[in-house]
Each structure stands twice: as structure tokens, then as C-alpha cells.
Amino acid sequence: MLPKAGPKSVIPSLMAVLLPALLAGCQTPAPRGLPDLRAGGTLPRAVSAPPARLEGYRAPATLAGLDGDGTVSRPGDDGWRQWRFADADTRLRVTLYGLPGGWQDLSDTRIVSGHYGQLRQQRVNRVYNSADQSIRFVGERLFDLEGHVTASGAWLINRADRRPLYETLLLTSGPGHFIRLEAASRNRDTTALLRLSKRALAELRAYQGRATASSKGSVTKESSVENTTMAATSSGP
């Protein structure tokens, strides 16, 4: 008969099983935070995350009364697209990019509010890393805008010997991606900038419908020409 194992003989056995698991857990790298797109970064995404479908998005030559001022994009599954608009005293950036891995299963409210908090902190960090700037938050909201959960933020950037800079952020989401609008001006206050951003978002969404209809018509026309050409070639001499 085997002798009964006492408490002292059980403890080393448990440690032999648990210690490797604990060490493996400690070696797991900490998750990276979402980078600031202004610095040229990309959003880290799990392998299982579906890529954002941004190729079909188009932007008009003018948006909310502002003229187009350039386009920046990064292709690939973790890519993003950005359109810039401006006039004499106001600038607007519209940026689209995919959700991080694992976020697809969250509710729209958690997706938008969670990412808004990250963007807010990024803006605060940029001010705190500057030697002569300060920030004052004017207002923040989470609301429904035409059936889409939307977050907005408005703040005032003060800098020595310069007029205050009004800035706003409007954040919402589409299927598998974020839509982010950032506006800034020294002459328009935050109320006017948020109104402009909402108008720009509505115009952008409306333009996608028109661009899609135009694209389908173009494809149909091109297919018809291609079929005629193929028929003429096959029935040649």
C-alpha cells in the first residue's frame, strides 16, 4: 500500500504545474494602444479581424462649402483614407479607418464611446507635450445622429501671443470602420464647427449613394462595349 501524501508533498506538485503557466502569462506582451493617425501610424488589428472596405468611398470636390485640399491614404487591410478641405480660415479633415480586432462584436455605443476616449486623450497629450499650449474643453456629447451613434467633442486651444484656436471632433462608425471629422478655425467657434462637421458628414454619406449609382452605370456601359467588341472579334473573317 502506498503511503498517504501529506500536505508538504502536495505543495511541490502543485507548484510544478502552476509555475510554468504563471511564467508564460507574465511573458505575454502588453497590448499596444491605438496610435495617432497624424503621426502616420496604423491601427493594430488581430489576424481574425476582417479588413475595412474603404476602396468604394469617394469624396466630392467641395464639402460643407469648403474646397478640397488634398487626399492622403494608406492601402492594405490596415489602411486608412483621409480627405482634407479648407477655406481662408477653416480646415476640415475626414478620415476613415477600420475597427481594431475584437471590436466587431461590441455595440455601436461601446465602439464609438471607447474610441472617442482614446482620441480625446491623444489630443490632451499633444497639448501637454507642448511648451506653450493649454486646452479647455467646451463640451462633449454622445448622441444619435440620423440613426448612427455619434460622439462629439469641442475644445479651445490657447497659445501665447496667438488668437485662440477652436477645434471640434465628430466621430461615428460605418460597417466595420470609423468615420472621423476634425475641424479647426480661429474665426468660427465650436458651435459653428460642429454644425459644419455634421453637414459635411451628411453630404459625404449622400455622395456615396450618387457615386455608387454613377459607378454602376459606368460598369454597365463598359460591359456592353466589351461584349460588342468580343462579338465583333469572334465573328471576324
mmCIF file of N, CA and C in Angstrom, residues 92-195:
data_model
loop_
_atom_site.group_PDB
_atom_site.id
_atom_site.type_symbol
_atom_site.label_atom_id
_atom_site.label_comp_id
_atom_site.label_asym_id
_atom_site.label_seq_id
_atom_site.Cartn_x
_atom_site.Cartn_y
_atom_site.Cartn_z
ATOM 1 N N LEU A 92 -10.785 71.224 -42.407
ATOM 2 C CA LEU A 92 -11.566 70.043 -42.042
ATOM 3 C C LEU A 92 -10.855 68.806 -42.559
ATOM 4 N N ARG A 93 -10.710 67.795 -41.704
ATOM 5 C CA ARG A 93 -10.151 66.501 -42.099
ATOM 6 C C ARG A 93 -11.207 65.424 -41.889
ATOM 7 N N VAL A 94 -11.409 64.603 -42.917
ATOM 8 C CA VAL A 94 -12.331 63.466 -42.839
ATOM 9 C C VAL A 94 -11.498 62.202 -43.008
ATOM 10 N N THR A 95 -11.504 61.336 -41.999
ATOM 11 C CA THR A 95 -10.654 60.148 -42.005
ATOM 12 C C THR A 95 -11.503 58.902 -41.787
ATOM 13 N N LEU A 96 -11.254 57.868 -42.589
ATOM 14 C CA LEU A 96 -11.925 56.573 -42.458
ATOM 15 C C LEU A 96 -10.875 55.502 -42.205
ATOM 16 N N TYR A 97 -11.151 54.608 -41.263
ATOM 17 C CA TYR A 97 -10.231 53.504 -40.970
ATOM 18 C C TYR A 97 -10.989 52.399 -40.247
ATOM 19 N N GLY A 98 -10.439 51.186 -40.302
ATOM 20 C CA GLY A 98 -11.134 50.018 -39.776
ATOM 21 C C GLY A 98 -11.130 49.916 -38.264
ATOM 22 N N LEU A 99 -12.013 49.062 -37.760
ATOM 23 C CA LEU A 99 -12.075 48.792 -36.321
ATOM 24 C C LEU A 99 -10.920 47.885 -35.915
ATOM 25 N N PRO A 100 -10.411 48.039 -34.701
ATOM 26 C CA PRO A 100 -9.400 47.084 -34.205
ATOM 27 C C PRO A 100 -10.012 45.693 -34.054
ATOM 28 N N GLY A 101 -9.158 44.690 -34.057
ATOM 29 C CA GLY A 101 -9.633 43.321 -33.899
ATOM 30 C C GLY A 101 -10.378 43.114 -32.590
ATOM 31 N N GLY A 102 -11.495 42.421 -32.659
ATOM 32 C CA GLY A 102 -12.290 42.144 -31.472
ATOM 33 C C GLY A 102 -13.388 43.160 -31.215
ATOM 34 N N TRP A 103 -13.299 44.321 -31.859
ATOM 35 C CA TRP A 103 -14.309 45.354 -31.627
ATOM 36 C C TRP A 103 -15.583 45.101 -32.417
ATOM 37 N N GLN A 104 -15.540 44.232 -33.410
ATOM 38 C CA GLN A 104 -16.711 43.998 -34.254
ATOM 39 C C GLN A 104 -17.886 43.453 -33.463
ATOM 40 N N ASP A 105 -17.618 42.806 -32.335
ATOM 41 C CA ASP A 105 -18.685 42.206 -31.544
ATOM 42 C C ASP A 105 -19.281 43.162 -30.509
ATOM 43 N N LEU A 106 -18.720 44.367 -30.414
ATOM 44 C CA LEU A 106 -19.226 45.342 -29.452
ATOM 45 C C LEU A 106 -20.417 46.095 -30.032
ATOM 46 N N SER A 107 -21.196 46.696 -29.150
ATOM 47 C CA SER A 107 -22.306 47.526 -29.605
ATOM 48 C C SER A 107 -21.767 48.823 -30.198
ATOM 49 N N ASP A 108 -22.574 49.491 -31.022
ATOM 50 C CA ASP A 108 -22.150 50.758 -31.629
ATOM 51 C C ASP A 108 -21.810 51.795 -30.563
ATOM 52 N N THR A 109 -22.552 51.779 -29.474
ATOM 53 C CA THR A 109 -22.300 52.750 -28.407
ATOM 54 C C THR A 109 -20.928 52.534 -27.788
ATOM 55 N N ARG A 110 -20.585 51.286 -27.506
ATOM 56 C CA ARG A 110 -19.271 50.998 -26.911
ATOM 57 C C ARG A 110 -18.139 51.269 -27.902
ATOM 58 N N ILE A 111 -18.375 50.971 -29.181
ATOM 59 C CA ILE A 111 -17.346 51.215 -30.195
ATOM 60 C C ILE A 111 -17.027 52.699 -30.284
ATOM 61 N N VAL A 112 -18.056 53.520 -30.413
ATOM 62 C CA VAL A 112 -17.840 54.958 -30.605
ATOM 63 C C VAL A 112 -17.339 55.619 -29.329
ATOM 64 N N SER A 113 -17.961 55.330 -28.209
ATOM 65 C CA SER A 113 -17.550 55.975 -26.958
ATOM 66 C C SER A 113 -16.146 55.536 -26.551
ATOM 67 N N GLY A 114 -15.824 54.250 -26.784
ATOM 68 C CA GLY A 114 -14.493 53.763 -26.418
ATOM 69 C C GLY A 114 -13.398 54.424 -27.234
ATOM 70 N N HIS A 115 -13.605 54.545 -28.535
ATOM 71 C CA HIS A 115 -12.573 55.164 -29.382
ATOM 72 C C HIS A 115 -12.518 56.668 -29.173
ATOM 73 N N TYR A 116 -13.668 57.285 -28.878
ATOM 74 C CA TYR A 116 -13.640 58.720 -28.605
ATOM 75 C C TYR A 116 -12.727 59.031 -27.418
ATOM 76 N N GLY A 117 -12.804 58.207 -26.381
ATOM 77 C CA GLY A 117 -11.944 58.425 -25.222
ATOM 78 C C GLY A 117 -10.471 58.357 -25.581
ATOM 79 N N GLN A 118 -10.120 57.451 -26.495
ATOM 80 C CA GLN A 118 -8.720 57.345 -26.924
ATOM 81 C C GLN A 118 -8.280 58.589 -27.698
ATOM 82 N N LEU A 119 -9.132 59.057 -28.602
ATOM 83 C CA LEU A 119 -8.798 60.245 -29.397
ATOM 84 C C LEU A 119 -8.698 61.483 -28.511
ATOM 85 N N ARG A 120 -9.578 61.565 -27.531
ATOM 86 C CA ARG A 120 -9.553 62.692 -26.595
ATOM 87 C C ARG A 120 -8.224 62.729 -25.849
ATOM 88 N N GLN A 121 -7.782 61.569 -25.384
ATOM 89 C CA GLN A 121 -6.530 61.518 -24.645
ATOM 90 C C GLN A 121 -5.349 61.859 -25.532
ATOM 91 N N GLN A 122 -5.389 61.445 -26.789
ATOM 92 C CA GLN A 122 -4.324 61.793 -27.722
ATOM 93 C C GLN A 122 -4.208 63.306 -27.881
ATOM 94 N N ARG A 123 -5.355 63.975 -27.965
ATOM 95 C CA ARG A 123 -5.324 65.442 -28.132
ATOM 96 C C ARG A 123 -4.772 66.108 -26.876
ATOM 97 N N VAL A 124 -5.164 65.629 -25.727
ATOM 98 C CA VAL A 124 -4.652 66.177 -24.471
ATOM 99 C C VAL A 124 -3.143 65.984 -24.384
ATOM 100 N N ASN A 125 -2.674 64.799 -24.774
ATOM 101 C CA ASN A 125 -1.235 64.525 -24.712
ATOM 102 C C ASN A 125 -0.443 65.464 -25.606
ATOM 103 N N ARG A 126 -0.980 65.764 -26.799
ATOM 104 C CA ARG A 126 -0.257 66.666 -27.694
ATOM 105 C C ARG A 126 -0.118 68.056 -27.088
ATOM 106 N N VAL A 127 -1.145 68.497 -26.376
ATOM 107 C CA VAL A 127 -1.072 69.805 -25.727
ATOM 108 C C VAL A 127 -0.083 69.778 -24.570
ATOM 109 N N TYR A 128 -0.156 68.722 -23.759
ATOM 110 C CA TYR A 128 0.737 68.634 -22.601
ATOM 111 C C TYR A 128 2.199 68.480 -23.003
ATOM 112 N N ASN A 129 2.432 67.922 -24.191
ATOM 113 C CA ASN A 129 3.806 67.791 -24.671
ATOM 114 C C ASN A 129 4.325 69.066 -25.316
ATOM 115 N N SER A 130 3.464 70.053 -25.436
ATOM 116 C CA SER A 130 3.879 71.342 -25.981
ATOM 117 C C SER A 130 4.237 72.284 -24.836
ATOM 118 N N ALA A 131 5.208 73.131 -25.082
ATOM 119 C CA ALA A 131 5.694 74.010 -24.006
ATOM 120 C C ALA A 131 4.797 75.215 -23.771
ATOM 121 N N ASP A 132 4.006 75.604 -24.770
ATOM 122 C CA ASP A 132 3.271 76.872 -24.638
ATOM 123 C C ASP A 132 1.801 76.766 -25.015
ATOM 124 N N GLN A 133 1.177 75.595 -24.824
ATOM 125 C CA GLN A 133 -0.236 75.435 -25.148
ATOM 126 C C GLN A 133 -1.025 74.984 -23.930
ATOM 127 N N SER A 134 -2.300 75.333 -23.950
ATOM 128 C CA SER A 134 -3.228 74.840 -22.930
ATOM 129 C C SER A 134 -4.543 74.506 -23.625
ATOM 130 N N ILE A 135 -5.328 73.636 -23.007
ATOM 131 C CA ILE A 135 -6.583 73.198 -23.615
ATOM 132 C C ILE A 135 -7.726 73.386 -22.619
ATOM 133 N N ARG A 136 -8.872 73.820 -23.136
ATOM 134 C CA ARG A 136 -10.063 73.948 -22.302
ATOM 135 C C ARG A 136 -11.223 73.285 -23.021
ATOM 136 N N PHE A 137 -11.824 72.276 -22.391
ATOM 137 C CA PHE A 137 -12.930 71.561 -23.009
ATOM 138 C C PHE A 137 -14.209 72.388 -22.882
ATOM 139 N N VAL A 138 -14.891 72.513 -24.005
ATOM 140 C CA VAL A 138 -16.117 73.308 -24.052
ATOM 141 C C VAL A 138 -17.350 72.421 -23.936
ATOM 142 N N GLY A 139 -17.328 71.257 -24.556
ATOM 143 C CA GLY A 139 -18.486 70.364 -24.477
ATOM 144 C C GLY A 139 -18.184 69.014 -25.096
ATOM 145 N N GLU A 140 -18.874 67.966 -24.594
ATOM 146 C CA GLU A 140 -18.738 66.607 -25.104
ATOM 147 C C GLU A 140 -20.095 65.926 -25.038
ATOM 148 N N ARG A 141 -20.432 65.179 -26.113
ATOM 149 C CA ARG A 141 -21.746 64.540 -26.170
ATOM 150 C C ARG A 141 -21.644 63.173 -26.832
ATOM 151 N N LEU A 142 -22.569 62.299 -26.449
ATOM 152 C CA LEU A 142 -22.772 61.022 -27.135
ATOM 153 C C LEU A 142 -24.256 60.992 -27.497
ATOM 154 N N PHE A 143 -24.574 60.935 -28.801
ATOM 155 C CA PHE A 143 -25.962 61.113 -29.218
ATOM 156 C C PHE A 143 -26.223 60.342 -30.506
ATOM 157 N N ASP A 144 -27.485 60.327 -30.915
ATOM 158 C CA ASP A 144 -27.893 59.688 -32.159
ATOM 159 C C ASP A 144 -27.973 60.747 -33.248
ATOM 160 N N LEU A 145 -27.231 60.525 -34.340
ATOM 161 C CA LEU A 145 -27.253 61.452 -35.466
ATOM 162 C C LEU A 145 -27.720 60.684 -36.694
ATOM 163 N N GLU A 146 -28.967 60.908 -37.057
ATOM 164 C CA GLU A 146 -29.564 60.261 -38.225
ATOM 165 C C GLU A 146 -29.431 58.732 -38.157
ATOM 166 N N GLY A 147 -29.687 58.194 -36.975
ATOM 167 C CA GLY A 147 -29.672 56.745 -36.812
ATOM 168 C C GLY A 147 -28.308 56.144 -36.525
ATOM 169 N N HIS A 148 -27.276 56.966 -36.342
ATOM 170 C CA HIS A 148 -25.925 56.474 -36.075
ATOM 171 C C HIS A 148 -25.433 57.020 -34.731
ATOM 172 N N VAL A 149 -24.897 56.128 -33.889
ATOM 173 C CA VAL A 149 -24.307 56.579 -32.630
ATOM 174 C C VAL A 149 -23.107 57.475 -32.949
ATOM 175 N N THR A 150 -23.084 58.645 -32.350
ATOM 176 C CA THR A 150 -22.065 59.652 -32.675
ATOM 177 C C THR A 150 -21.563 60.307 -31.401
ATOM 178 N N ALA A 151 -20.276 60.575 -31.359
ATOM 179 C CA ALA A 151 -19.677 61.308 -30.246
ATOM 180 C C ALA A 151 -19.104 62.614 -30.783
ATOM 181 N N SER A 152 -19.215 63.663 -29.991
ATOM 182 C CA SER A 152 -18.645 64.947 -30.398
ATOM 183 C C SER A 152 -17.889 65.569 -29.232
ATOM 184 N N GLY A 153 -16.842 66.269 -29.561
ATOM 185 C CA GLY A 153 -16.064 66.994 -28.563
ATOM 186 C C GLY A 153 -15.703 68.366 -29.101
ATOM 187 N N ALA A 154 -15.631 69.329 -28.227
ATOM 188 C CA ALA A 154 -15.277 70.698 -28.616
ATOM 189 C C ALA A 154 -14.344 71.273 -27.570
ATOM 190 N N TRP A 155 -13.269 71.903 -28.009
ATOM 191 C CA TRP A 155 -12.310 72.472 -27.070
ATOM 192 C C TRP A 155 -11.629 73.695 -27.654
ATOM 193 N N LEU A 156 -10.977 74.400 -26.792
ATOM 194 C CA LEU A 156 -10.297 75.645 -27.136
ATOM 195 C C LEU A 156 -8.821 75.476 -26.825
ATOM 196 N N ILE A 157 -7.973 75.747 -27.822
ATOM 197 C CA ILE A 157 -6.530 75.651 -27.648
ATOM 198 C C ILE A 157 -5.956 77.059 -27.519
ATOM 199 N N ASN A 158 -5.332 77.320 -26.396
ATOM 200 C CA ASN A 158 -4.720 78.627 -26.167
ATOM 201 C C ASN A 158 -3.207 78.525 -26.300
ATOM 202 N N ARG A 159 -2.640 79.542 -26.925
ATOM 203 C CA ARG A 159 -1.195 79.587 -27.112
ATOM 204 C C ARG A 159 -0.733 81.026 -26.940
ATOM 205 N N ALA A 160 0.387 81.200 -26.318
ATOM 206 C CA ALA A 160 0.875 82.549 -26.022
ATOM 207 C C ALA A 160 1.029 83.376 -27.299
ATOM 208 N N ASP A 161 0.556 84.619 -27.225
ATOM 209 C CA ASP A 161 0.704 85.601 -28.311
ATOM 210 C C ASP A 161 -0.038 85.199 -29.579
ATOM 211 N N ARG A 162 -1.034 84.319 -29.475
ATOM 212 C CA ARG A 162 -1.827 83.938 -30.648
ATOM 213 C C ARG A 162 -3.304 83.905 -30.266
ATOM 214 N N ARG A 163 -4.145 84.113 -31.271
ATOM 215 C CA ARG A 163 -5.586 84.035 -31.021
ATOM 216 C C ARG A 163 -5.971 82.594 -30.699
ATOM 217 N N PRO A 164 -7.023 82.391 -29.893
ATOM 218 C CA PRO A 164 -7.438 81.023 -29.552
ATOM 219 C C PRO A 164 -7.831 80.228 -30.796
ATOM 220 N N LEU A 165 -7.553 78.929 -30.776
ATOM 221 C CA LEU A 165 -7.914 78.037 -31.863
ATOM 222 C C LEU A 165 -9.075 77.162 -31.402
ATOM 223 N N TYR A 166 -10.183 77.246 -32.133
ATOM 224 C CA TYR A 166 -11.343 76.408 -31.830
ATOM 225 C C TYR A 166 -11.206 75.093 -32.587
ATOM 226 N N GLU A 167 -11.443 73.981 -31.897
ATOM 227 C CA GLU A 167 -11.350 72.661 -32.524
ATOM 228 C C GLU A 167 -12.540 71.798 -32.126
ATOM 229 N N THR A 168 -12.974 70.947 -33.061
ATOM 230 C CA THR A 168 -14.055 70.001 -32.765
ATOM 231 C C THR A 168 -13.714 68.641 -33.359
ATOM 232 N N LEU A 169 -14.307 67.621 -32.762
ATOM 233 C CA LEU A 169 -14.177 66.239 -33.229
ATOM 234 C C LEU A 169 -15.568 65.640 -33.313
ATOM 235 N N LEU A 170 -15.860 65.021 -34.452
ATOM 236 C CA LEU A 170 -17.120 64.304 -34.639
ATOM 237 C C LEU A 170 -16.754 62.877 -35.051
ATOM 238 N N LEU A 171 -17.211 61.906 -34.271
ATOM 239 C CA LEU A 171 -16.828 60.504 -34.505
ATOM 240 C C LEU A 171 -18.070 59.633 -34.585
ATOM 241 N N THR A 172 -18.138 58.818 -35.639
ATOM 242 C CA THR A 172 -19.210 57.844 -35.772
ATOM 243 C C THR A 172 -18.627 56.617 -36.471
ATOM 244 N N SER A 173 -19.472 55.666 -36.793
ATOM 245 C CA SER A 173 -18.958 54.432 -37.408
ATOM 246 C C SER A 173 -19.862 53.983 -38.537
ATOM 247 N N GLY A 174 -19.263 53.194 -39.441
ATOM 248 C CA GLY A 174 -19.993 52.525 -40.507
ATOM 249 C C GLY A 174 -19.744 51.042 -40.362
ATOM 250 N N PRO A 175 -20.116 50.236 -41.346
ATOM 251 C CA PRO A 175 -19.897 48.787 -41.263
ATOM 252 C C PRO A 175 -18.404 48.442 -41.206
ATOM 253 N N GLY A 176 -17.903 48.140 -40.013
ATOM 254 C CA GLY A 176 -16.509 47.735 -39.858
ATOM 255 C C GLY A 176 -15.495 48.852 -39.875
ATOM 256 N N HIS A 177 -15.917 50.114 -39.795
ATOM 257 C CA HIS A 177 -14.949 51.203 -39.834
ATOM 258 C C HIS A 177 -15.453 52.423 -39.075
ATOM 259 N N PHE A 178 -14.512 53.312 -38.775
ATOM 260 C CA PHE A 178 -14.813 54.603 -38.152
ATOM 261 C C PHE A 178 -14.874 55.698 -39.212
ATOM 262 N N ILE A 179 -15.672 56.717 -38.930
ATOM 263 C CA ILE A 179 -15.684 57.944 -39.719
ATOM 264 C C ILE A 179 -15.406 59.085 -38.744
ATOM 265 N N ARG A 180 -14.340 59.796 -38.982
ATOM 266 C CA ARG A 180 -13.881 60.814 -38.025
ATOM 267 C C ARG A 180 -13.710 62.151 -38.743
ATOM 268 N N LEU A 181 -14.315 63.191 -38.204
ATOM 269 C CA LEU A 181 -14.225 64.533 -38.778
ATOM 270 C C LEU A 181 -13.627 65.474 -37.743
ATOM 271 N N GLU A 182 -12.549 66.136 -38.113
ATOM 272 C CA GLU A 182 -11.859 67.076 -37.235
ATOM 273 C C GLU A 182 -11.841 68.452 -37.910
ATOM 274 N N ALA A 183 -12.345 69.446 -37.207
ATOM 275 C CA ALA A 183 -12.415 70.795 -37.758
ATOM 276 C C ALA A 183 -11.684 71.758 -36.833
ATOM 277 N N ALA A 184 -11.123 72.814 -37.414
ATOM 278 C CA ALA A 184 -10.387 73.809 -36.633
ATOM 279 C C ALA A 184 -10.495 75.166 -37.310
ATOM 280 N N SER A 185 -10.578 76.221 -36.494
ATOM 281 C CA SER A 185 -10.672 77.580 -37.018
ATOM 282 C C SER A 185 -10.360 78.575 -35.905
ATOM 283 N N ARG A 186 -9.896 79.740 -36.297
ATOM 284 C CA ARG A 186 -9.700 80.831 -35.333
ATOM 285 C C ARG A 186 -10.848 81.830 -35.379
ATOM 286 N N ASN A 187 -11.697 81.698 -36.401
ATOM 287 C CA ASN A 187 -12.809 82.645 -36.555
ATOM 288 C C ASN A 187 -14.169 82.028 -36.264
ATOM 289 N N ARG A 188 -14.342 80.749 -36.544
ATOM 290 C CA ARG A 188 -15.606 80.071 -36.240
ATOM 291 C C ARG A 188 -15.507 79.407 -34.869
ATOM 292 N N ASP A 189 -16.522 79.600 -34.050
ATOM 293 C CA ASP A 189 -16.484 78.974 -32.725
ATOM 294 C C ASP A 189 -16.865 77.494 -32.840
ATOM 295 N N THR A 190 -16.839 76.795 -31.713
ATOM 296 C CA THR A 190 -17.060 75.351 -31.739
ATOM 297 C C THR A 190 -18.484 74.988 -32.175
ATOM 298 N N THR A 191 -19.458 75.829 -31.854
ATOM 299 C CA THR A 191 -20.829 75.556 -32.289
ATOM 300 C C THR A 191 -20.909 75.566 -33.807
ATOM 301 N N ALA A 192 -20.290 76.564 -34.422
ATOM 302 C CA ALA A 192 -20.294 76.652 -35.885
ATOM 303 C C ALA A 192 -19.507 75.496 -36.510
ATOM 304 N N LEU A 193 -18.405 75.086 -35.877
ATOM 305 C CA LEU A 193 -17.601 73.996 -36.418
ATOM 306 C C LEU A 193 -18.332 72.656 -36.332
ATOM 307 N N LEU A 194 -19.050 72.416 -35.252
ATOM 308 C CA LEU A 194 -19.813 71.172 -35.147
ATOM 309 C C LEU A 194 -20.954 71.151 -36.164
ATOM 310 N N ARG A 195 -21.576 72.302 -36.371
ATOM 311 C CA ARG A 195 -22.623 72.377 -37.386
ATOM 312 C C ARG A 195 -22.042 72.082 -38.769
#
